[in-house]
Short mmCIF file of C-alpha atoms in Angstrom, two decimals:
data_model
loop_
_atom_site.label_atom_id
_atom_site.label_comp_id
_atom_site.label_asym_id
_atom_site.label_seq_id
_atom_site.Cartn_x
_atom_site.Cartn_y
_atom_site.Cartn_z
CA UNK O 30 11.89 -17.62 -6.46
CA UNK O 31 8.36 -18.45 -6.84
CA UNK O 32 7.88 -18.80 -3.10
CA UNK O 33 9.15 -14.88 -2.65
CA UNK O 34 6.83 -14.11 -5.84
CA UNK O 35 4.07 -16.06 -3.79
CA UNK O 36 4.46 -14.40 -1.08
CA UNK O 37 4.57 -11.14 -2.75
CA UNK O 38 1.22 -11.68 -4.55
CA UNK O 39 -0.31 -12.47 -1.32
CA UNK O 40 0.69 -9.74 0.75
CA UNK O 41 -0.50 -7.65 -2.43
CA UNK O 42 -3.77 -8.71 -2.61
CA UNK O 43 -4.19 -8.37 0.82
CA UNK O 44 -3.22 -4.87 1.57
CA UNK O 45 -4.95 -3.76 -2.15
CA UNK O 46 -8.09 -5.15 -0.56
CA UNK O 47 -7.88 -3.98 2.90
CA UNK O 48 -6.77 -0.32 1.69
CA UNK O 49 -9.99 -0.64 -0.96
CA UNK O 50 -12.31 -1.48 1.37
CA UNK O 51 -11.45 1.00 4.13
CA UNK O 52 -11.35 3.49 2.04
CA UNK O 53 -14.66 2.78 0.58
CA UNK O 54 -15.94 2.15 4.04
CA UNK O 55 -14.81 5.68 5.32
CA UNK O 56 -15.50 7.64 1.34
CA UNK O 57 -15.59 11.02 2.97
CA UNK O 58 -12.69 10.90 5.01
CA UNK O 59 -10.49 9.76 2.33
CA UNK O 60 -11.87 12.00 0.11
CA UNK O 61 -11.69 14.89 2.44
CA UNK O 62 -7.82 13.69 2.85
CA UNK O 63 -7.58 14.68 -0.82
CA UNK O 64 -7.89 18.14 0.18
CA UNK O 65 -4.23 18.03 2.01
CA UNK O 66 -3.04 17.57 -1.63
CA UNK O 67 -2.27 20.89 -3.10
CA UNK O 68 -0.72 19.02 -5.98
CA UNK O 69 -3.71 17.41 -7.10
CA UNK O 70 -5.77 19.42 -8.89
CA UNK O 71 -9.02 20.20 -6.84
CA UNK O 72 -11.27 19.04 -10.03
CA UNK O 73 -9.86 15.36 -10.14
CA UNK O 74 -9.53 15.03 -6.44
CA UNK O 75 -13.83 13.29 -6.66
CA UNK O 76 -12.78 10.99 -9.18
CA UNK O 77 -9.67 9.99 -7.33
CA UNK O 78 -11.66 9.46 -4.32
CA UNK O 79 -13.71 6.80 -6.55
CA UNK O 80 -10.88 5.68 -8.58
CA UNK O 81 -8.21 4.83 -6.24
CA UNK O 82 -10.04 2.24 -4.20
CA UNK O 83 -11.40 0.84 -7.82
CA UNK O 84 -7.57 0.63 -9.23
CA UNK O 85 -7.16 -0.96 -6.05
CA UNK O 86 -9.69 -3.56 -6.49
CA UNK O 87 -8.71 -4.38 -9.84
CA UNK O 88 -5.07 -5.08 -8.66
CA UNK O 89 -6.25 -7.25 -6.23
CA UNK O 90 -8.85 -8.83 -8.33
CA UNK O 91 -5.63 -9.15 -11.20
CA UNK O 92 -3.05 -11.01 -8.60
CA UNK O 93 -6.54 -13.42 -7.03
CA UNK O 94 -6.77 -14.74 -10.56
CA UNK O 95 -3.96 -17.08 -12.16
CA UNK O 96 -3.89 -15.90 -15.64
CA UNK O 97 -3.24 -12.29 -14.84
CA UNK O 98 -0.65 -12.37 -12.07
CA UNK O 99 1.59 -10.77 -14.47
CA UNK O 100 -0.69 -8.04 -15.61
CA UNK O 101 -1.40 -7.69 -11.91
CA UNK O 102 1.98 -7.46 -11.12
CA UNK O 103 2.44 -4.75 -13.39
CA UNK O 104 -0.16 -2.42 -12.62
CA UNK O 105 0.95 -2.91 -8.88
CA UNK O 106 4.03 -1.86 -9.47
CA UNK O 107 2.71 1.26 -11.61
CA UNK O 108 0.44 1.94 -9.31
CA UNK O 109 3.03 2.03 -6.09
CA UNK O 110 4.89 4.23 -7.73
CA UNK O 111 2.75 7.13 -7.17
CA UNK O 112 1.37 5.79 -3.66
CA UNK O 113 5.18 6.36 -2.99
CA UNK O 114 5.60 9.86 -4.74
CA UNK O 115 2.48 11.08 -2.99
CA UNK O 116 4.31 10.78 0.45
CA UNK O 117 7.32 12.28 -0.61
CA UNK O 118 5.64 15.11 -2.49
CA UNK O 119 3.72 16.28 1.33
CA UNK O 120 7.17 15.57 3.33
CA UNK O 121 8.81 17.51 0.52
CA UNK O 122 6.29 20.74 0.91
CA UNK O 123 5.86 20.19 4.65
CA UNK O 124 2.61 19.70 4.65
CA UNK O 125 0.59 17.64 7.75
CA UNK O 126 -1.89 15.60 5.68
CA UNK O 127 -3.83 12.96 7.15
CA UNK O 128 -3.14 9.49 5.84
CA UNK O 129 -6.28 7.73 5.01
CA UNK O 130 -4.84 4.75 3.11
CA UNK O 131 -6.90 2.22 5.63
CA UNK O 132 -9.18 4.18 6.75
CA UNK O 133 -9.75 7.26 9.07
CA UNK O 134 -6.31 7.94 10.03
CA UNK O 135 -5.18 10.86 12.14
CA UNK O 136 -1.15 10.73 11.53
CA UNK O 137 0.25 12.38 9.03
CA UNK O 138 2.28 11.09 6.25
CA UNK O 139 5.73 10.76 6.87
CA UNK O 140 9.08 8.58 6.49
CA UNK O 141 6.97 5.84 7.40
CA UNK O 142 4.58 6.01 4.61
CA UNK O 143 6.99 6.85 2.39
CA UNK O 144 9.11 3.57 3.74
CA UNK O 145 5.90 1.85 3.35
CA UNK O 146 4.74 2.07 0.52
CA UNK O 147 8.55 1.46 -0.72
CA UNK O 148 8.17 -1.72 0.69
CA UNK O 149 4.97 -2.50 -1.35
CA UNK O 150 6.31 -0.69 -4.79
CA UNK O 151 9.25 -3.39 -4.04
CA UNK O 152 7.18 -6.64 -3.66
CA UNK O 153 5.06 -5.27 -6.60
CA UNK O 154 8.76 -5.27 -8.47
CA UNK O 155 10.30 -8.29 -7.47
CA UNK O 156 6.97 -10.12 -8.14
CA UNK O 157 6.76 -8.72 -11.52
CA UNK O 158 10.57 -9.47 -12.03
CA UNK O 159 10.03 -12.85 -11.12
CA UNK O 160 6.63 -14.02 -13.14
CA UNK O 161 8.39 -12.26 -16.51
CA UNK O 162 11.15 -14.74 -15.91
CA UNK O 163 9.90 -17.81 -14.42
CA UNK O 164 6.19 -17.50 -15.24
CA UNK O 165 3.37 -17.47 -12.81
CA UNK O 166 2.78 -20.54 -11.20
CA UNK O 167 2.04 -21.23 -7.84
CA UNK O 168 4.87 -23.72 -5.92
CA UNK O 169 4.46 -26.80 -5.05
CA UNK O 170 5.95 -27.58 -2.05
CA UNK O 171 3.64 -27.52 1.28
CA UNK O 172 6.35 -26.05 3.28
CA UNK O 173 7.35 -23.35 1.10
CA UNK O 174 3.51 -21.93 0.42
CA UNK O 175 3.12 -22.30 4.03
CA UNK O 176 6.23 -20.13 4.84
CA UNK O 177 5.11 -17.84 1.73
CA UNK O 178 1.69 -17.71 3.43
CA UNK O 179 3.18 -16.75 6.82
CA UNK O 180 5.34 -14.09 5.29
CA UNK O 181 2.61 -12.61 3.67
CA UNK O 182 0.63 -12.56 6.62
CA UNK O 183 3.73 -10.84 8.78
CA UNK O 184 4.11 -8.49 5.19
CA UNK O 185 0.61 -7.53 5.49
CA UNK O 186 -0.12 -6.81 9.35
CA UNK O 187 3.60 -4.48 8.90
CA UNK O 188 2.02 -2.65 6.23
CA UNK O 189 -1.77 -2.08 7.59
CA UNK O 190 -0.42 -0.78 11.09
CA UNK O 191 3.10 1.17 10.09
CA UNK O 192 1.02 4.11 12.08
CA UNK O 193 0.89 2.20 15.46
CA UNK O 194 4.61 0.67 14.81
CA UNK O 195 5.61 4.32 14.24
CA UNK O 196 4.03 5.51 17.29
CA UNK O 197 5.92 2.74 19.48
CA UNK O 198 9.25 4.10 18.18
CA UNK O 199 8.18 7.74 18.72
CA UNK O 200 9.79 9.78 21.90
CA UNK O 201 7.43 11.00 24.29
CA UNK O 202 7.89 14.69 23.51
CA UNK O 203 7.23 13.52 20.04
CA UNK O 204 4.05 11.93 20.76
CA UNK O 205 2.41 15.21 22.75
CA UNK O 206 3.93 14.00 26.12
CA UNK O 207 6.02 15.90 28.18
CA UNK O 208 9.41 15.18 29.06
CA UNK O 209 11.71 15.61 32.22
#
């Protein structure tokens, strides 16, 4: 279990950081994605625009260090939980808002995101699950980190791109092409 928690922290870290720094990279168009959100309030959609790459940070900076995987854990599971309610909320309302979660993005959120970010509310779980019960050690077995480390890797690179592995299982009318 401490291999799947390993792996789990990893891929965690990662994506926190990636999705921090691309958003801090790109501040207007993730704060002009805000905008698509008629649920937040429009006077907390600047802060968010700050705060969401910082809570990001700090989650990754909590998992990097050893004595506060747990605490890292935690908040990334707290903190999924809304990156999963925001997609369902636009889906829900039909709205087309750009997701900017790595970046400058151009699709808008779907099933994908909301799958997504499932997946990473569920690591966030399991790894929490796991360091409450067994503590937070890393293992100690080369093979095992090294398949943890390869998992994470394949985790991460699934999470970053679920746009461009979206758009290979979109139909051609779908994707503005026409069809026979």
């Amino acid at each position: 279990m401490l291999y799947i928690s390993f792996a789990c922290r990893l891929a965690l870290v990662a994506v926190m950081a990636l999705a921090a720094v691309a958003k801090l990279r790109s501040r207007g168009v993730f704060a002009a994605s805000l905008e698509g959100f008629d649920f937040v309030p429009v006077r907390l959609r600047r802060p968010l625009a700050v705060l969401v790459p910082a809570a990001e940070l700090l989650i990754a900076l909590l998992l990097a260090v050893p004595a506060t995987v747990t605490a890292g854990f935690l908040a990334a599971a707290l903190f999924c939980c809304g990156l999963t309610v925001v997609p369902i909320l636009v889906v829900a309302r039909g709205k087309q808002v750009k997701c900017a979660c790595f970046g400058a993005g151009e699709v808008p959120m779907g099933g994908w995101h909301i799958a997504r970010n499932a997946v990473l509310l569920a690591a966030a779980v399991l790894g929490s699950f796991v360091t409450i019960r067994l503590g937070d050690g890393v293992p100690a077995q080369i093979p095992g980190i090294a398949l943890a480390v390869v998992a994470a890797g394949v985790l991460t690179t699934v999470i970053v791109f679920v746009d461009d592995i979206a758009a290979l299982f979109a139909s051609p009318v779908a994707a503005g092409k026409s069809g026979r």
